[in-house]
């Protein structure tokens, strides 16, 4: 073994010496030149040759002045720079003679040595081969790893069959969609499902995100799209995944003439590439977005993303499946009840469920516990929802604590009075690292619809924090702590009027929501409504002032109250 090491090391040394030597020779007569001076030289026709190296920050140039001097010039990294040079009659070459290469050669030698080493040491080379294949289609995700989402999974089965054997479909004249669109809230497994399609069909998975294109120079987005498709076409069959596709394919504003050049170019490049590849090749493009309604219709036309699949938040059964899946490799104690946990995690996405179990595992590890217990999961629950609690609370002043206590007591009391069907799980005045001063956790019943009463009650519960502050401390002492509540309440009231048609005054008429903002009549209506709901809430809390005081006092004393404590106090 030692002999090998010596041979390899000396080989590396020799090669490094050769390359460094070359490098220095070249650098003997090297000077730096600014980009503007370079452009001037181009204009004067005095640039003869340009050589690019792998170090993309610079390129090297030689002038037509007969000297041996090489000029080192900052690379503008513009897309059509090379074309510009060629049009000016400049010879362009690419040279790999630089430090990156030495590292490259050394890396190859080391890897080769590693392989020899491994096979000598009788570690099977089979392992290496299967490793490589896994990488090819992103760790071989299979449909089994996607829990729930039954409908979406069944809607992609034929796509998988098509990628595997496109001829079967073209033989009977079937045209498969070139593009699928997954839409639904974040963390629901859209990326996971796309990877599973690639995994099941055993083809490479290429991905990029629309948000990468935001605020880029004109043309760069389009060229990235083209090079992504070029790569995919090389491997013949492939899944191309574009996350946050709304960032490049957003609907244009109704009354706006201002076009966004970059976005349009990127979108056009995508559509052109999609119409460019053969129907029967076995390439499928999958776009993902949180919101279908903001997408440009051009994307949804036949031959583009014409199969749209909703991937929603998991229902109680799916949540149980997802929890079981992610618990499979974790030692859970017997007191963990999946049924109860699935029920308590209404509105959790798959990603939140995964993170819940992971946080619980971290808790267990921190406590050096062998098993993950219900208490660990309980702690993790609040971390996932509100962020980790701040452990050093000594800096929080007494006045701030009092405000938080009344604010949270207001939410809790309003929940108890207005939404008795919700289960209040915990109220705390411990701030979280995510910036919440404290919070209320109440678990709504898992239902398909919300009634008018529930919707209005939800808005009142949101406003109750501010209402309690005003009642107790006076209108001039209200704080910024309610900002998040107010935003949520505002968006709910707009939906109440304009989306659900629940306001008797406005009736069933829904005004189109424009990119520049809401219609003035709608704004007036919503403002009046929310102010009157706030007034109701304030009066409601005032008529239960004693309970409010008691809740706040207990919160100040104990920081956190469980659902049962709240019940006791309110009773
Ligand atoms: P999206 O693309 O919809 O934002 P992801 O696919 O990135 O969501 O999901 C993030 C993670 O959440 C996944 O890697 C997985 O661990 C977990 N997850 C989400 N949905 C599911 C599901 N249906 N089954 C199993 N795990 C899921
Ligand atoms: Zn609040």
PDB file of N, CA and C and ligand atoms in Angstrom, residues 144-149 184-193 195 241 243 288 290 311 314 318 321-322 325-326 349-355, ligand 1:
ATOM      1  N   UNK A 144     -43.309   5.266  -3.873  1.00  0.00           N
ATOM      2  CA  UNK A 144     -43.550   4.849  -2.483  1.00  0.00           C
ATOM      3  C   UNK A 144     -43.170   5.922  -1.487  1.00  0.00           C
ATOM      4  N   UNK A 145     -42.236   6.773  -1.896  1.00  0.00           N
ATOM      5  CA  UNK A 145     -41.778   7.796  -0.961  1.00  0.00           C
ATOM      6  C   UNK A 145     -42.692   9.013  -0.943  1.00  0.00           C
ATOM      7  N   UNK A 146     -43.722   8.975  -1.767  1.00  0.00           N
ATOM      8  CA  UNK A 146     -44.720  10.039  -1.734  1.00  0.00           C
ATOM      9  C   UNK A 146     -45.964   9.458  -1.068  1.00  0.00           C
ATOM     10  N   UNK A 147     -46.251   9.916   0.142  1.00  0.00           N
ATOM     11  CA  UNK A 147     -47.415   9.383   0.848  1.00  0.00           C
ATOM     12  C   UNK A 147     -48.613  10.268   0.579  1.00  0.00           C
ATOM     13  N   UNK A 148     -49.800   9.674   0.645  1.00  0.00           N
ATOM     14  CA  UNK A 148     -50.995  10.450   0.349  1.00  0.00           C
ATOM     15  C   UNK A 148     -50.997  10.836  -1.117  1.00  0.00           C
ATOM     16  N   UNK A 149     -51.562  12.010  -1.458  1.00  0.00           N
ATOM     17  CA  UNK A 149     -51.573  12.475  -2.850  1.00  0.00           C
ATOM     18  C   UNK A 149     -52.011  11.391  -3.832  1.00  0.00           C
ATOM     19  N   UNK A 184     -50.229  23.971  -5.924  1.00  0.00           N
ATOM     20  CA  UNK A 184     -50.686  23.769  -4.553  1.00  0.00           C
ATOM     21  C   UNK A 184     -49.725  24.449  -3.594  1.00  0.00           C
ATOM     22  N   UNK A 185     -50.088  24.460  -2.303  1.00  0.00           N
ATOM     23  CA  UNK A 185     -49.276  25.174  -1.311  1.00  0.00           C
ATOM     24  C   UNK A 185     -47.848  24.628  -1.226  1.00  0.00           C
ATOM     25  N   UNK A 186     -46.937  25.429  -0.698  1.00  0.00           N
ATOM     26  CA  UNK A 186     -45.556  24.975  -0.569  1.00  0.00           C
ATOM     27  C   UNK A 186     -45.433  23.771   0.370  1.00  0.00           C
ATOM     28  N   UNK A 187     -44.466  22.941   0.100  1.00  0.00           N
ATOM     29  CA  UNK A 187     -44.182  21.817   0.998  1.00  0.00           C
ATOM     30  C   UNK A 187     -45.112  20.633   0.873  1.00  0.00           C
ATOM     31  N   UNK A 188     -45.918  20.597  -0.197  1.00  0.00           N
ATOM     32  CA  UNK A 188     -46.874  19.502  -0.310  1.00  0.00           C
ATOM     33  C   UNK A 188     -46.351  18.340  -1.150  1.00  0.00           C
ATOM     34  N   UNK A 189     -45.104  18.428  -1.583  1.00  0.00           N
ATOM     35  CA  UNK A 189     -44.514  17.286  -2.264  1.00  0.00           C
ATOM     36  C   UNK A 189     -44.479  17.394  -3.775  1.00  0.00           C
ATOM     37  N   UNK A 190     -44.558  18.601  -4.320  1.00  0.00           N
ATOM     38  CA  UNK A 190     -44.537  18.753  -5.773  1.00  0.00           C
ATOM     39  C   UNK A 190     -43.177  18.350  -6.343  1.00  0.00           C
ATOM     40  N   UNK A 191     -42.119  18.850  -5.703  1.00  0.00           N
ATOM     41  CA  UNK A 191     -40.781  18.487  -6.160  1.00  0.00           C
ATOM     42  C   UNK A 191     -40.552  16.986  -5.991  1.00  0.00           C
ATOM     43  N   UNK A 192     -41.011  16.492  -4.854  1.00  0.00           N
ATOM     44  CA  UNK A 192     -40.847  15.075  -4.549  1.00  0.00           C
ATOM     45  C   UNK A 192     -41.510  14.202  -5.616  1.00  0.00           C
ATOM     46  N   UNK A 193     -42.721  14.575  -6.003  1.00  0.00           N
ATOM     47  CA  UNK A 193     -43.445  13.784  -6.995  1.00  0.00           C
ATOM     48  C   UNK A 193     -42.750  13.851  -8.354  1.00  0.00           C
ATOM     49  N   UNK A 195     -39.586  14.239  -8.835  1.00  0.00           N
ATOM     50  CA  UNK A 195     -38.410  13.377  -8.739  1.00  0.00           C
ATOM     51  C   UNK A 195     -38.817  11.905  -8.817  1.00  0.00           C
ATOM     52  N   UNK A 241     -37.621  19.811 -14.483  1.00  0.00           N
ATOM     53  CA  UNK A 241     -38.495  20.374 -13.453  1.00  0.00           C
ATOM     54  C   UNK A 241     -38.218  21.867 -13.290  1.00  0.00           C
ATOM     55  N   UNK A 243     -39.321  24.779 -10.887  1.00  0.00           N
ATOM     56  CA  UNK A 243     -40.029  25.187  -9.686  1.00  0.00           C
ATOM     57  C   UNK A 243     -40.365  26.677  -9.781  1.00  0.00           C
ATOM     58  N   UNK A 288     -43.944  23.800 -11.437  1.00  0.00           N
ATOM     59  CA  UNK A 288     -44.630  23.823 -10.148  1.00  0.00           C
ATOM     60  C   UNK A 288     -44.895  25.253  -9.734  1.00  0.00           C
ATOM     61  N   UNK A 290     -47.292  27.755  -6.639  1.00  0.00           N
ATOM     62  CA  UNK A 290     -48.231  27.778  -5.520  1.00  0.00           C
ATOM     63  C   UNK A 290     -49.592  28.275  -5.968  1.00  0.00           C
ATOM     64  N   UNK A 311     -51.990  19.642  -6.144  1.00  0.00           N
ATOM     65  CA  UNK A 311     -51.400  18.922  -5.023  1.00  0.00           C
ATOM     66  C   UNK A 311     -51.693  19.739  -3.777  1.00  0.00           C
ATOM     67  N   UNK A 314     -52.400  17.798   2.817  1.00  0.00           N
ATOM     68  CA  UNK A 314     -52.869  16.442   3.090  1.00  0.00           C
ATOM     69  C   UNK A 314     -54.067  16.424   4.053  1.00  0.00           C
ATOM     70  N   UNK A 318     -53.990  11.147   4.893  1.00  0.00           N
ATOM     71  CA  UNK A 318     -52.690  11.345   4.253  1.00  0.00           C
ATOM     72  C   UNK A 318     -51.648  11.777   5.275  1.00  0.00           C
ATOM     73  N   UNK A 321     -50.330   8.841   6.933  1.00  0.00           N
ATOM     74  CA  UNK A 321     -49.400   8.095   6.070  1.00  0.00           C
ATOM     75  C   UNK A 321     -48.047   8.778   5.996  1.00  0.00           C
ATOM     76  N   UNK A 322     -48.080  10.101   5.847  1.00  0.00           N
ATOM     77  CA  UNK A 322     -46.811  10.845   5.743  1.00  0.00           C
ATOM     78  C   UNK A 322     -46.020  10.720   7.046  1.00  0.00           C
ATOM     79  N   UNK A 325     -44.500   7.306   7.262  1.00  0.00           N
ATOM     80  CA  UNK A 325     -43.377   7.188   6.337  1.00  0.00           C
ATOM     81  C   UNK A 325     -42.114   7.801   6.922  1.00  0.00           C
ATOM     82  N   UNK A 326     -42.249   9.000   7.462  1.00  0.00           N
ATOM     83  CA  UNK A 326     -41.057   9.676   7.967  1.00  0.00           C
ATOM     84  C   UNK A 326     -40.651   9.179   9.347  1.00  0.00           C
ATOM     85  N   UNK A 349     -48.357  20.911   6.083  1.00  0.00           N
ATOM     86  CA  UNK A 349     -47.965  20.338   4.798  1.00  0.00           C
ATOM     87  C   UNK A 349     -47.089  19.124   5.063  1.00  0.00           C
ATOM     88  N   UNK A 350     -46.815  18.356   4.021  1.00  0.00           N
ATOM     89  CA  UNK A 350     -45.917  17.214   4.159  1.00  0.00           C
ATOM     90  C   UNK A 350     -44.557  17.633   4.699  1.00  0.00           C
ATOM     91  N   UNK A 351     -44.088  18.782   4.196  1.00  0.00           N
ATOM     92  CA  UNK A 351     -42.776  19.250   4.646  1.00  0.00           C
ATOM     93  C   UNK A 351     -42.807  19.591   6.136  1.00  0.00           C
ATOM     94  N   UNK A 352     -43.918  20.165   6.615  1.00  0.00           N
ATOM     95  CA  UNK A 352     -44.009  20.487   8.043  1.00  0.00           C
ATOM     96  C   UNK A 352     -44.063  19.211   8.881  1.00  0.00           C
ATOM     97  N   UNK A 353     -44.757  18.193   8.364  1.00  0.00           N
ATOM     98  CA  UNK A 353     -44.826  16.929   9.100  1.00  0.00           C
ATOM     99  C   UNK A 353     -43.442  16.296   9.195  1.00  0.00           C
ATOM    100  N   UNK A 354     -42.729  16.353   8.080  1.00  0.00           N
ATOM    101  CA  UNK A 354     -41.374  15.801   8.067  1.00  0.00           C
ATOM    102  C   UNK A 354     -40.521  16.547   9.079  1.00  0.00           C
ATOM    103  N   UNK A 355     -40.657  17.875   9.063  1.00  0.00           N
ATOM    104  CA  UNK A 355     -39.840  18.681   9.959  1.00  0.00           C
ATOM    105  C   UNK A 355     -40.248  18.484  11.421  1.00  0.00           C
TER     106      UNK A 355
HETATM  107  P1  LIG B   1     -42.989  21.395  -2.749  1.00  0.00           P
HETATM  108  O1  LIG B   1     -42.155  21.125  -3.959  1.00  0.00           O
HETATM  109  O2  LIG B   1     -44.442  21.117  -2.955  1.00  0.00           O
HETATM  110  O3  LIG B   1     -42.752  22.717  -2.101  1.00  0.00           O
HETATM  111  P2  LIG B   1     -41.335  19.325  -1.628  1.00  0.00           P
HETATM  112  O4  LIG B   1     -41.536  18.241  -2.600  1.00  0.00           O
HETATM  113  O5  LIG B   1     -40.090  20.120  -1.747  1.00  0.00           O
HETATM  114  O6  LIG B   1     -42.572  20.318  -1.628  1.00  0.00           O
HETATM  115  O7  LIG B   1     -41.453  18.716  -0.153  1.00  0.00           O
HETATM  116  C1  LIG B   1     -40.467  18.915   0.825  1.00  0.00           C
HETATM  117  C2  LIG B   1     -40.313  17.702   1.699  1.00  0.00           C
HETATM  118  O8  LIG B   1     -41.504  17.461   2.453  1.00  0.00           O
HETATM  119  C3  LIG B   1     -40.090  16.430   0.938  1.00  0.00           C
HETATM  120  O9  LIG B   1     -38.753  16.251   0.629  1.00  0.00           O
HETATM  121  C4  LIG B   1     -40.592  15.373   1.908  1.00  0.00           C
HETATM  122  O10 LIG B   1     -39.629  15.083   2.890  1.00  0.00           O
HETATM  123  C5  LIG B   1     -41.738  16.065   2.590  1.00  0.00           C
HETATM  124  N1  LIG B   1     -43.018  15.753   1.939  1.00  0.00           N
HETATM  125  C6  LIG B   1     -43.864  16.630   1.364  1.00  0.00           C
HETATM  126  N2  LIG B   1     -44.958  15.999   0.883  1.00  0.00           N
HETATM  127  C7  LIG B   1     -44.795  14.692   1.139  1.00  0.00           C
HETATM  128  C8  LIG B   1     -45.567  13.519   0.879  1.00  0.00           C
HETATM  129  N3  LIG B   1     -46.752  13.581   0.252  1.00  0.00           N
HETATM  130  N4  LIG B   1     -45.074  12.329   1.294  1.00  0.00           N
HETATM  131  C9  LIG B   1     -43.905  12.258   1.926  1.00  0.00           C
HETATM  132  N5  LIG B   1     -43.125  13.308   2.191  1.00  0.00           N
HETATM  133  C10 LIG B   1     -43.555  14.521   1.825  1.00  0.00           C
END
